[in-house]
PDB file of C-alpha atoms and ligand atoms in Angstrom:
ATOM      1  CA  MET A   1      -0.734   5.412  23.844  1.00  0.00           C
ATOM      2  CA  ILE A   2       0.653   7.012  20.729  1.00  0.00           C
ATOM      3  CA  VAL A   3      -1.161   9.850  18.938  1.00  0.00           C
ATOM      4  CA  ARG A   4       0.018  10.991  15.527  1.00  0.00           C
ATOM      5  CA  LYS A   5      -1.533  13.298  12.936  1.00  0.00           C
ATOM      6  CA  LEU A   6      -1.349  13.064   9.155  1.00  0.00           C
ATOM      7  CA  GLU A   7      -0.340  16.746   9.066  1.00  0.00           C
ATOM      8  CA  ASP A   8       2.778  15.904  11.103  1.00  0.00           C
ATOM      9  CA  ILE A   9       3.729  13.049   8.753  1.00  0.00           C
ATOM     10  CA  LEU A  10       3.527  15.128   5.568  1.00  0.00           C
ATOM     11  CA  GLY A  11       7.027  16.284   4.631  1.00  0.00           C
ATOM     12  CA  SER A  12       8.682  14.027   7.227  1.00  0.00           C
ATOM     13  CA  GLU A  13      10.632  10.790   6.665  1.00  0.00           C
ATOM     14  CA  ARG A  14       7.357   8.890   7.256  1.00  0.00           C
ATOM     15  CA  GLU A  15       6.127  10.212   3.912  1.00  0.00           C
ATOM     16  CA  VAL A  16       7.566   7.940   1.182  1.00  0.00           C
ATOM     17  CA  LYS A  17       7.089   8.890  -2.477  1.00  0.00           C
ATOM     18  CA  ALA A  18       7.294   6.652  -5.545  1.00  0.00           C
ATOM     19  CA  GLU A  19       6.445   7.300  -9.181  1.00  0.00           C
ATOM     20  CA  THR A  20       2.814   6.170  -8.953  1.00  0.00           C
ATOM     21  CA  TRP A  21       2.045   6.535  -5.224  1.00  0.00           C
ATOM     22  CA  GLU A  22       2.721   8.426  -2.028  1.00  0.00           C
ATOM     23  CA  SER A  23       2.585   6.588   1.269  1.00  0.00           C
ATOM     24  CA  ARG A  24       2.066   8.312   4.596  1.00  0.00           C
ATOM     25  CA  ARG A  25       3.231   5.787   7.177  1.00  0.00           C
ATOM     26  CA  LEU A  26       1.052   6.200  10.232  1.00  0.00           C
ATOM     27  CA  VAL A  27       2.209   3.129  12.179  1.00  0.00           C
ATOM     28  CA  LEU A  28       5.602   1.430  11.688  1.00  0.00           C
ATOM     29  CA  LYS A  29       7.512  -1.501  13.106  1.00  0.00           C
ATOM     30  CA  ASP A  30       9.091   0.517  15.916  1.00  0.00           C
ATOM     31  CA  ASP A  31       5.617   1.227  17.300  1.00  0.00           C
ATOM     32  CA  GLY A  32       5.475  -2.471  18.259  1.00  0.00           C
ATOM     33  CA  MET A  33       1.967  -3.183  16.954  1.00  0.00           C
ATOM     34  CA  GLY A  34       2.797  -6.161  14.720  1.00  0.00           C
ATOM     35  CA  HIS A  35       1.509  -4.335  11.626  1.00  0.00           C
ATOM     36  CA  SER A  36       2.174  -1.102   9.811  1.00  0.00           C
ATOM     37  CA  LEU A  37      -0.638   1.202   8.702  1.00  0.00           C
ATOM     38  CA  HIS A  38      -0.410   3.606   5.791  1.00  0.00           C
ATOM     39  CA  ASP A  39      -2.598   6.335   4.302  1.00  0.00           C
ATOM     40  CA  THR A  40      -1.656   6.021   0.639  1.00  0.00           C
ATOM     41  CA  ILE A  41      -2.438   8.057  -2.461  1.00  0.00           C
ATOM     42  CA  ILE A  42      -2.319   6.248  -5.822  1.00  0.00           C
ATOM     43  CA  LYS A  43      -1.987   8.749  -8.640  1.00  0.00           C
ATOM     44  CA  ALA A  44      -4.765   9.061 -11.232  1.00  0.00           C
ATOM     45  CA  GLY A  45      -4.208   7.248 -14.524  1.00  0.00           C
ATOM     46  CA  THR A  46      -1.354   5.079 -13.220  1.00  0.00           C
ATOM     47  CA  GLU A  47      -0.768   1.350 -13.090  1.00  0.00           C
ATOM     48  CA  THR A  48       1.516  -0.267 -10.524  1.00  0.00           C
ATOM     49  CA  LYS A  49       2.826  -3.839 -10.621  1.00  0.00           C
ATOM     50  CA  ILE A  50       2.933  -5.172  -7.075  1.00  0.00           C
ATOM     51  CA  TRP A  51       3.980  -8.523  -5.663  1.00  0.00           C
ATOM     52  CA  TYR A  52       4.497  -8.527  -1.905  1.00  0.00           C
ATOM     53  CA  GLN A  53       6.396 -11.786  -1.562  1.00  0.00           C
ATOM     54  CA  ASN A  54       7.498 -10.960   1.983  1.00  0.00           C
ATOM     55  CA  HIS A  55       4.341  -9.309   3.318  1.00  0.00           C
ATOM     56  CA  LEU A  56       0.570  -9.656   3.650  1.00  0.00           C
ATOM     57  CA  GLU A  57      -1.427  -6.516   2.935  1.00  0.00           C
ATOM     58  CA  SER A  58      -5.036  -5.377   3.404  1.00  0.00           C
ATOM     59  CA  VAL A  59      -6.073  -2.360   1.340  1.00  0.00           C
ATOM     60  CA  TYR A  60      -9.222  -0.372   2.146  1.00  0.00           C
ATOM     61  CA  CYS A  61     -10.310   2.196  -0.422  1.00  0.00           C
ATOM     62  CA  ILE A  62     -11.756   5.421   0.975  1.00  0.00           C
ATOM     63  CA  GLU A  63     -11.594   7.629  -2.149  1.00  0.00           C
ATOM     64  CA  GLY A  64     -11.458   7.200  -5.916  1.00  0.00           C
ATOM     65  CA  GLU A  65     -12.017   4.493  -8.530  1.00  0.00           C
ATOM     66  CA  GLY A  66      -9.738   1.835  -9.896  1.00  0.00           C
ATOM     67  CA  SER A  67      -9.161  -1.879 -10.272  1.00  0.00           C
ATOM     68  CA  VAL A  68      -6.903  -4.748  -9.289  1.00  0.00           C
ATOM     69  CA  GLU A  69      -5.924  -7.426 -11.819  1.00  0.00           C
ATOM     70  CA  LEU A  70      -4.576 -10.728 -10.547  1.00  0.00           C
ATOM     71  CA  ILE A  71      -1.716 -11.804 -12.805  1.00  0.00           C
ATOM     72  CA  ASP A  72      -2.123 -15.581 -12.343  1.00  0.00           C
ATOM     73  CA  SER A  73      -5.878 -15.838 -12.998  1.00  0.00           C
ATOM     74  CA  GLY A  74      -6.497 -12.672 -15.029  1.00  0.00           C
ATOM     75  CA  GLU A  75      -9.425 -11.776 -12.726  1.00  0.00           C
ATOM     76  CA  VAL A  76     -10.173  -8.058 -12.412  1.00  0.00           C
ATOM     77  CA  PHE A  77     -11.818  -6.521  -9.348  1.00  0.00           C
ATOM     78  CA  GLU A  78     -13.263  -3.009  -9.363  1.00  0.00           C
ATOM     79  CA  ILE A  79     -12.144  -0.821  -6.461  1.00  0.00           C
ATOM     80  CA  ARG A  80     -14.195   2.060  -5.067  1.00  0.00           C
ATOM     81  CA  PRO A  81     -14.803   3.602  -1.623  1.00  0.00           C
ATOM     82  CA  GLY A  82     -15.876   0.918   0.820  1.00  0.00           C
ATOM     83  CA  THR A  83     -13.991  -1.872  -0.989  1.00  0.00           C
ATOM     84  CA  VAL A  84     -11.237  -3.745   0.834  1.00  0.00           C
ATOM     85  CA  TYR A  85      -8.932  -6.152  -0.972  1.00  0.00           C
ATOM     86  CA  ILE A  86      -6.862  -8.551   1.045  1.00  0.00           C
ATOM     87  CA  LEU A  87      -3.643  -9.964  -0.388  1.00  0.00           C
ATOM     88  CA  ASP A  88      -3.669 -13.125   1.699  1.00  0.00           C
ATOM     89  CA  LYS A  89      -1.761 -15.245  -0.839  1.00  0.00           C
ATOM     90  CA  HIS A  90       1.082 -12.870  -1.719  1.00  0.00           C
ATOM     91  CA  ASP A  91      -0.921 -12.250  -4.881  1.00  0.00           C
ATOM     92  CA  ASN A  92       0.966 -10.875  -7.868  1.00  0.00           C
ATOM     93  CA  HIS A  93      -1.209  -8.055  -9.225  1.00  0.00           C
ATOM     94  CA  ILE A  94      -1.555  -4.792 -11.094  1.00  0.00           C
ATOM     95  CA  LEU A  95      -3.233  -1.874  -9.349  1.00  0.00           C
ATOM     96  CA  ARG A  96      -4.836   0.639 -11.730  1.00  0.00           C
ATOM     97  CA  ALA A  97      -6.118   4.020 -10.622  1.00  0.00           C
ATOM     98  CA  LYS A  98      -8.790   5.439 -12.919  1.00  0.00           C
ATOM     99  CA  THR A  99      -9.020   8.513 -10.683  1.00  0.00           C
ATOM    100  CA  GLN A 100      -6.778   9.320  -7.727  1.00  0.00           C
ATOM    101  CA  LEU A 101      -7.222   6.596  -5.119  1.00  0.00           C
ATOM    102  CA  ARG A 102      -6.826   7.050  -1.391  1.00  0.00           C
ATOM    103  CA  VAL A 103      -6.380   3.758   0.409  1.00  0.00           C
ATOM    104  CA  VAL A 104      -5.605   2.705   3.965  1.00  0.00           C
ATOM    105  CA  CYS A 105      -3.109  -0.184   3.923  1.00  0.00           C
ATOM    106  CA  ALA A 106      -2.073  -2.546   6.727  1.00  0.00           C
ATOM    107  CA  PHE A 107       1.083  -4.653   6.335  1.00  0.00           C
ATOM    108  CA  THR A 108       2.187  -7.748   8.224  1.00  0.00           C
ATOM    109  CA  PRO A 109       5.031  -7.957   9.093  1.00  0.00           C
ATOM    110  CA  PRO A 110       5.195  -4.204   9.607  1.00  0.00           C
ATOM    111  CA  LEU A 111       7.303  -1.990   7.386  1.00  0.00           C
ATOM    112  CA  LYS A 112      10.244  -0.360   9.091  1.00  0.00           C
ATOM    113  CA  GLY A 113       9.826   2.978   7.365  1.00  0.00           C
ATOM    114  CA  SER A 114      11.703   3.654   4.167  1.00  0.00           C
ATOM    115  CA  GLU A 115      10.740   0.656   2.011  1.00  0.00           C
ATOM    116  CA  THR A 116       9.818   1.234  -1.580  1.00  0.00           C
ATOM    117  CA  HIS A 117       9.084  -1.247  -4.381  1.00  0.00           C
ATOM    118  CA  ASP A 118      11.918  -2.944  -6.231  1.00  0.00           C
ATOM    119  CA  GLU A 119      11.678  -3.598  -9.976  1.00  0.00           C
ATOM    120  CA  ASN A 120       9.265  -6.502  -9.335  1.00  0.00           C
ATOM    121  CA  GLY A 121       6.958  -4.555  -7.023  1.00  0.00           C
ATOM    122  CA  VAL A 122       8.374  -6.258  -3.927  1.00  0.00           C
ATOM    123  CA  TYR A 123       9.236  -4.723  -0.567  1.00  0.00           C
ATOM    124  CA  PRO A 124      12.371  -6.180   1.045  1.00  0.00           C
ATOM    125  CA  LEU A 125      12.213  -7.607   4.557  1.00  0.00           C
ATOM    126  CA  LEU A 126      14.134  -5.142   6.746  1.00  0.00           C
ATOM    127  CA  ASP A 127      14.994  -5.933  10.353  1.00  0.00           C
TER     128      ASP A 127
HETATM  129  C1  LIG B 201      -1.903  -0.460  -2.418  1.00  0.00           C
HETATM  130  C2  LIG B 201      -0.423  -0.484  -2.425  1.00  0.00           C
HETATM  131  O1  LIG B 201       0.193  -1.442  -2.035  1.00  0.00           O
HETATM  132  N1  LIG B 201       0.154   0.616  -2.892  1.00  0.00           N
HETATM  133  C3  LIG B 201       1.562   0.802  -2.910  1.00  0.00           C
HETATM  134  C4  LIG B 201       2.033   1.591  -1.712  1.00  0.00           C
HETATM  135  C5  LIG B 201       1.973   0.802  -0.406  1.00  0.00           C
HETATM  136  N2  LIG B 201       0.721   0.333  -0.051  1.00  0.00           N
HETATM  137  C6  LIG B 201       2.465   1.658   0.745  1.00  0.00           C
HETATM  138  O2  LIG B 201       3.624   1.507   1.108  1.00  0.00           O
HETATM  139  O3  LIG B 201       1.679   2.428   1.301  1.00  0.00           O
END
């Protein structure tokens, strides 16, 4: 069994920071679970273009208010605590944080550790 605490991740290489978000990577590929699991902060008032062409992601909101807009259909979904959105079709989307959002994210395949978005909001596939 592996036990890890958020307090030990803060300030370590498992904490990855981007302009609009900070991702605390609780479970990574090397843990051998088949997914990675992140405790992620999305900064208030930001919008982030995301298109995970190489990954599936489930996102469970535990704090804050925001929305997700699907680029292809134009649909907008409100996000608040207790809402999960599941990117099962590699959906191209914009994530907007009205207030600071705290979300728990699971990625398949798992992230290796240091990935951050490229200019299209994509994570590369690292082996
Ligand atoms: C919800 C989302 O995808 N936010 C961007 C950061 C990412 N989830 C991460 O690496 O934690």
